[in-house]
Amino acid sequence: MALLTCEHLSLGYEGHEIVHDLNFKVNAGDYLCIVGENGSGKSTLMRTILGLQPPLGGSVMTGDGLSRNEIGYLPQQTVVQRDFPASVQEIVLSGCQNRMGFRPFYGREEKRIAKENMEKLGLTQLAHRCYRELSGGQQQRVLLARALCATQTLLLLDEPVAGLDPKVTAEMYDIIATLHRHGVTVIMISHDVDAALRYATHILHVGKQLYFGKRDDYLQSEAGKLFLLQQEGGASE
């Protein structure tokens, strides 16, 4: 059974529809990149998947034993969040909150999970550093470790390389690819079409034309051809 199934999904705000009749499935082991024009509804879709925003129509269903509070989420950062005055360890640990039920304090298991994910992302030496003192790439690794504390199954990443320089961008993509190779299913919003076509197993195009399918088939679709042409035109201006 699919980890995530969206059927006849309509998305928007206050009755204003921006996506109509969207259908796709994500299976264990997929790496799905969501692409499309600005304002086409990509972030709205992610918030709807997480249950943070209701759909205007249709349904979002989890399966294969996955519940919504077991999905790891790395959102786009705001300026205020970049200046958050907490330690790296505290922020990573906060990803365990959904595991705790009604317990008010982190236990041994939560601390073990946080330590393991800090080690995985090379953050051990930064554990007691203040988050707002870190570089943009280090902050993204902290937030990714936090998201991993919520899941070993499905990660949702909203523009995880936004604002990063090319070297740090490449490092972040390599980290995500490694997590995917080790069994984490990935859904990532990206404006970087080249990276999407390099790493993804499947593409979901959201916009005036909808497309969902395998990466290689996207290049031959009308939605893919038109979007790639627009991207090339924008790059040449």
XYZ file of C-alpha atoms in Angstrom:
237
model
C 0.000 0.000 0.000
C 1.174 3.557 -0.755
C 2.603 5.692 2.057
C 0.607 8.652 0.765
C -2.373 8.887 -1.583
C -3.978 12.118 -2.796
C -7.245 11.698 -4.690
C -9.204 14.389 -6.566
C -7.474 17.009 -4.432
C -8.470 20.656 -4.766
C -6.336 23.257 -2.991
C -6.684 26.951 -2.236
C -7.551 29.643 0.275
C -10.935 30.925 1.419
C -12.736 29.149 -1.382
C -10.335 30.386 -4.086
C -9.128 27.286 -5.904
C -5.556 27.191 -7.207
C -5.215 23.429 -7.868
C -8.041 21.231 -9.148
C -8.397 17.437 -9.222
C -4.845 16.474 -8.304
C -4.141 12.741 -8.073
C -0.895 11.008 -7.105
C 0.609 8.309 -4.888
C 3.940 8.074 -3.083
C 5.310 4.611 -2.347
C 8.072 3.613 0.045
C 11.439 4.331 -1.563
C 10.215 7.101 -3.884
C 11.968 10.452 -4.262
C 9.271 12.821 -5.485
C 10.153 16.341 -6.603
C 7.311 18.865 -6.813
C 7.951 21.533 -9.443
C 5.898 24.316 -11.020
C 5.532 28.035 -11.428
C 5.627 30.410 -8.460
C 2.238 30.616 -6.771
C 1.023 27.373 -8.329
C 0.211 25.760 -4.971
C 3.290 23.679 -4.144
C 3.679 24.847 -0.530
C -0.101 24.758 -0.080
C -0.024 21.109 -1.136
C 2.673 20.335 1.428
C 0.742 22.027 4.235
C -2.375 20.103 3.195
C -0.498 16.789 3.279
C 0.618 17.619 6.823
C -2.925 18.458 7.914
C -2.003 22.097 8.590
C -4.533 23.279 6.031
C -7.756 21.589 4.885
C -8.270 20.785 1.202
C -11.121 22.436 -0.688
C -12.035 19.004 -1.975
C -10.744 15.467 -2.299
C -8.711 13.474 0.203
C -5.214 12.897 1.571
C -4.634 9.429 2.997
C -1.618 7.827 4.647
C -1.034 4.095 4.532
C 1.440 1.287 5.179
C 1.296 2.040 8.910
C 2.262 5.712 8.541
C 0.376 8.406 10.455
C 0.614 12.140 9.757
C 2.425 12.868 13.014
C 5.204 10.513 11.838
C 6.087 12.666 8.821
C 9.264 14.749 9.073
C 8.927 18.310 7.755
C 11.552 20.894 6.847
C 9.691 24.145 6.012
C 11.072 27.275 4.412
C 12.701 29.428 7.072
C 11.555 32.920 7.946
C 13.919 35.703 9.030
C 12.595 35.410 12.601
C 13.287 31.654 12.708
C 16.889 32.153 11.548
C 17.453 34.281 14.645
C 15.993 31.740 17.107
C 17.963 31.848 20.411
C 18.189 28.133 21.225
C 20.979 25.588 21.087
C 21.386 23.120 18.239
C 20.611 20.251 20.612
C 17.403 21.891 21.830
C 16.141 22.450 18.295
C 16.946 18.923 17.145
C 15.323 17.457 20.270
C 12.128 19.414 19.558
C 11.583 17.134 16.565
C 10.763 14.356 19.039
C 7.728 16.111 20.525
C 5.169 14.027 18.642
C 6.712 10.879 20.131
C 6.191 12.006 23.711
C 2.425 11.885 24.097
C 1.531 13.690 27.327
C 4.987 13.424 28.912
C 6.305 16.924 29.760
C 10.032 16.103 29.528
C 12.309 14.428 27.010
C 13.323 10.930 28.014
C 16.313 8.729 27.295
C 14.899 7.518 23.972
C 14.276 11.027 22.614
C 17.796 12.101 23.589
C 19.231 9.004 21.892
C 17.326 9.739 18.684
C 18.436 13.383 18.679
C 22.077 12.401 19.319
C 21.950 9.835 16.518
C 20.575 12.332 14.006
C 23.078 15.023 15.001
C 25.851 12.488 14.405
C 24.307 11.511 11.077
C 24.385 15.124 9.856
C 27.749 16.079 11.327
C 26.352 18.328 14.060
C 27.796 16.726 17.190
C 30.467 19.402 17.634
C 27.805 22.106 17.297
C 25.377 20.627 19.848
C 25.743 23.459 22.367
C 26.180 26.287 19.875
C 23.403 28.861 19.531
C 21.368 28.218 16.391
C 21.321 31.861 15.301
C 25.147 31.939 15.254
C 25.345 29.221 12.591
C 25.765 29.604 8.845
C 22.784 29.058 6.563
C 23.994 25.601 5.570
C 24.533 24.569 9.188
C 21.053 25.815 10.103
C 19.517 23.717 7.326
C 21.335 20.629 8.585
C 19.993 21.323 12.078
C 16.436 21.571 10.737
C 16.915 18.399 8.704
C 18.123 16.566 11.819
C 15.054 17.898 13.630
C 12.791 16.557 10.869
C 14.505 13.163 11.044
C 13.669 12.959 14.758
C 10.007 12.788 13.734
C 10.401 10.002 11.177
C 12.453 7.217 9.688
C 9.964 6.877 6.852
C 8.845 10.047 5.033
C 10.475 13.490 4.769
C 8.754 16.576 3.342
C 11.222 19.268 2.307
C 10.092 22.734 1.167
C 12.908 24.356 -0.843
C 15.667 22.921 1.381
C 18.484 24.705 -0.514
C 16.870 28.154 -0.818
C 19.421 30.886 -0.165
C 22.407 28.539 0.061
C 25.570 29.001 -1.978
C 26.388 26.427 -4.712
C 28.864 24.426 -2.601
C 26.502 24.123 0.374
C 23.596 23.405 -2.002
C 25.497 20.453 -3.479
C 26.306 19.179 0.026
C 22.642 19.395 1.065
C 21.502 17.500 -2.033
C 24.115 14.806 -1.296
C 22.859 14.485 2.302
C 19.253 14.095 1.120
C 20.310 11.555 -1.534
C 22.164 9.545 1.135
C 19.100 9.521 3.395
C 17.039 8.322 0.430
C 19.500 5.529 -0.336
C 19.196 4.419 3.289
C 15.449 3.989 3.042
C 13.869 7.404 3.700
C 11.122 8.353 1.236
C 11.484 11.976 0.118
C 8.984 14.570 -1.119
C 10.772 17.791 -2.024
C 9.570 21.099 -3.459
C 12.256 22.517 -5.715
C 12.764 25.400 -8.126
C 15.973 23.679 -9.201
C 14.717 21.614 -12.127
C 18.195 20.283 -12.963
C 18.495 18.837 -9.450
C 14.954 17.451 -9.616
C 15.770 15.617 -12.811
C 19.063 14.378 -11.359
C 17.798 12.990 -8.054
C 14.058 12.302 -8.290
C 12.438 9.015 -9.172
C 9.122 10.805 -9.830
C 8.009 14.329 -10.719
C 4.807 16.096 -9.717
C 4.219 19.239 -11.774
C 1.678 21.627 -10.256
C 0.340 24.483 -12.349
C -1.944 25.154 -15.296
C -1.076 21.671 -16.465
C -0.751 18.816 -14.003
C 1.654 15.947 -14.381
C 2.577 13.032 -12.151
C 4.808 10.196 -13.193
C 8.332 8.909 -13.568
C 11.141 11.408 -14.009
C 12.132 10.345 -17.520
C 8.537 10.453 -18.759
C 8.203 14.043 -17.486
C 10.704 15.225 -20.090
C 8.396 13.954 -22.828
C 5.164 15.352 -21.362
C 3.544 18.591 -22.486
C 3.780 20.012 -18.972
C 7.474 19.154 -18.790
C 8.386 20.486 -22.233
C 6.593 23.791 -21.635
C 8.002 24.272 -18.123
C 11.570 23.486 -19.177
C 11.233 25.901 -22.114
C 10.051 28.624 -19.725
C 12.965 27.889 -17.391
C 15.464 28.171 -20.241
C 13.867 31.430 -21.351
C 14.107 32.875 -17.834
C 17.739 31.801 -17.492
C 18.724 33.497 -20.735
C 17.174 36.878 -19.830
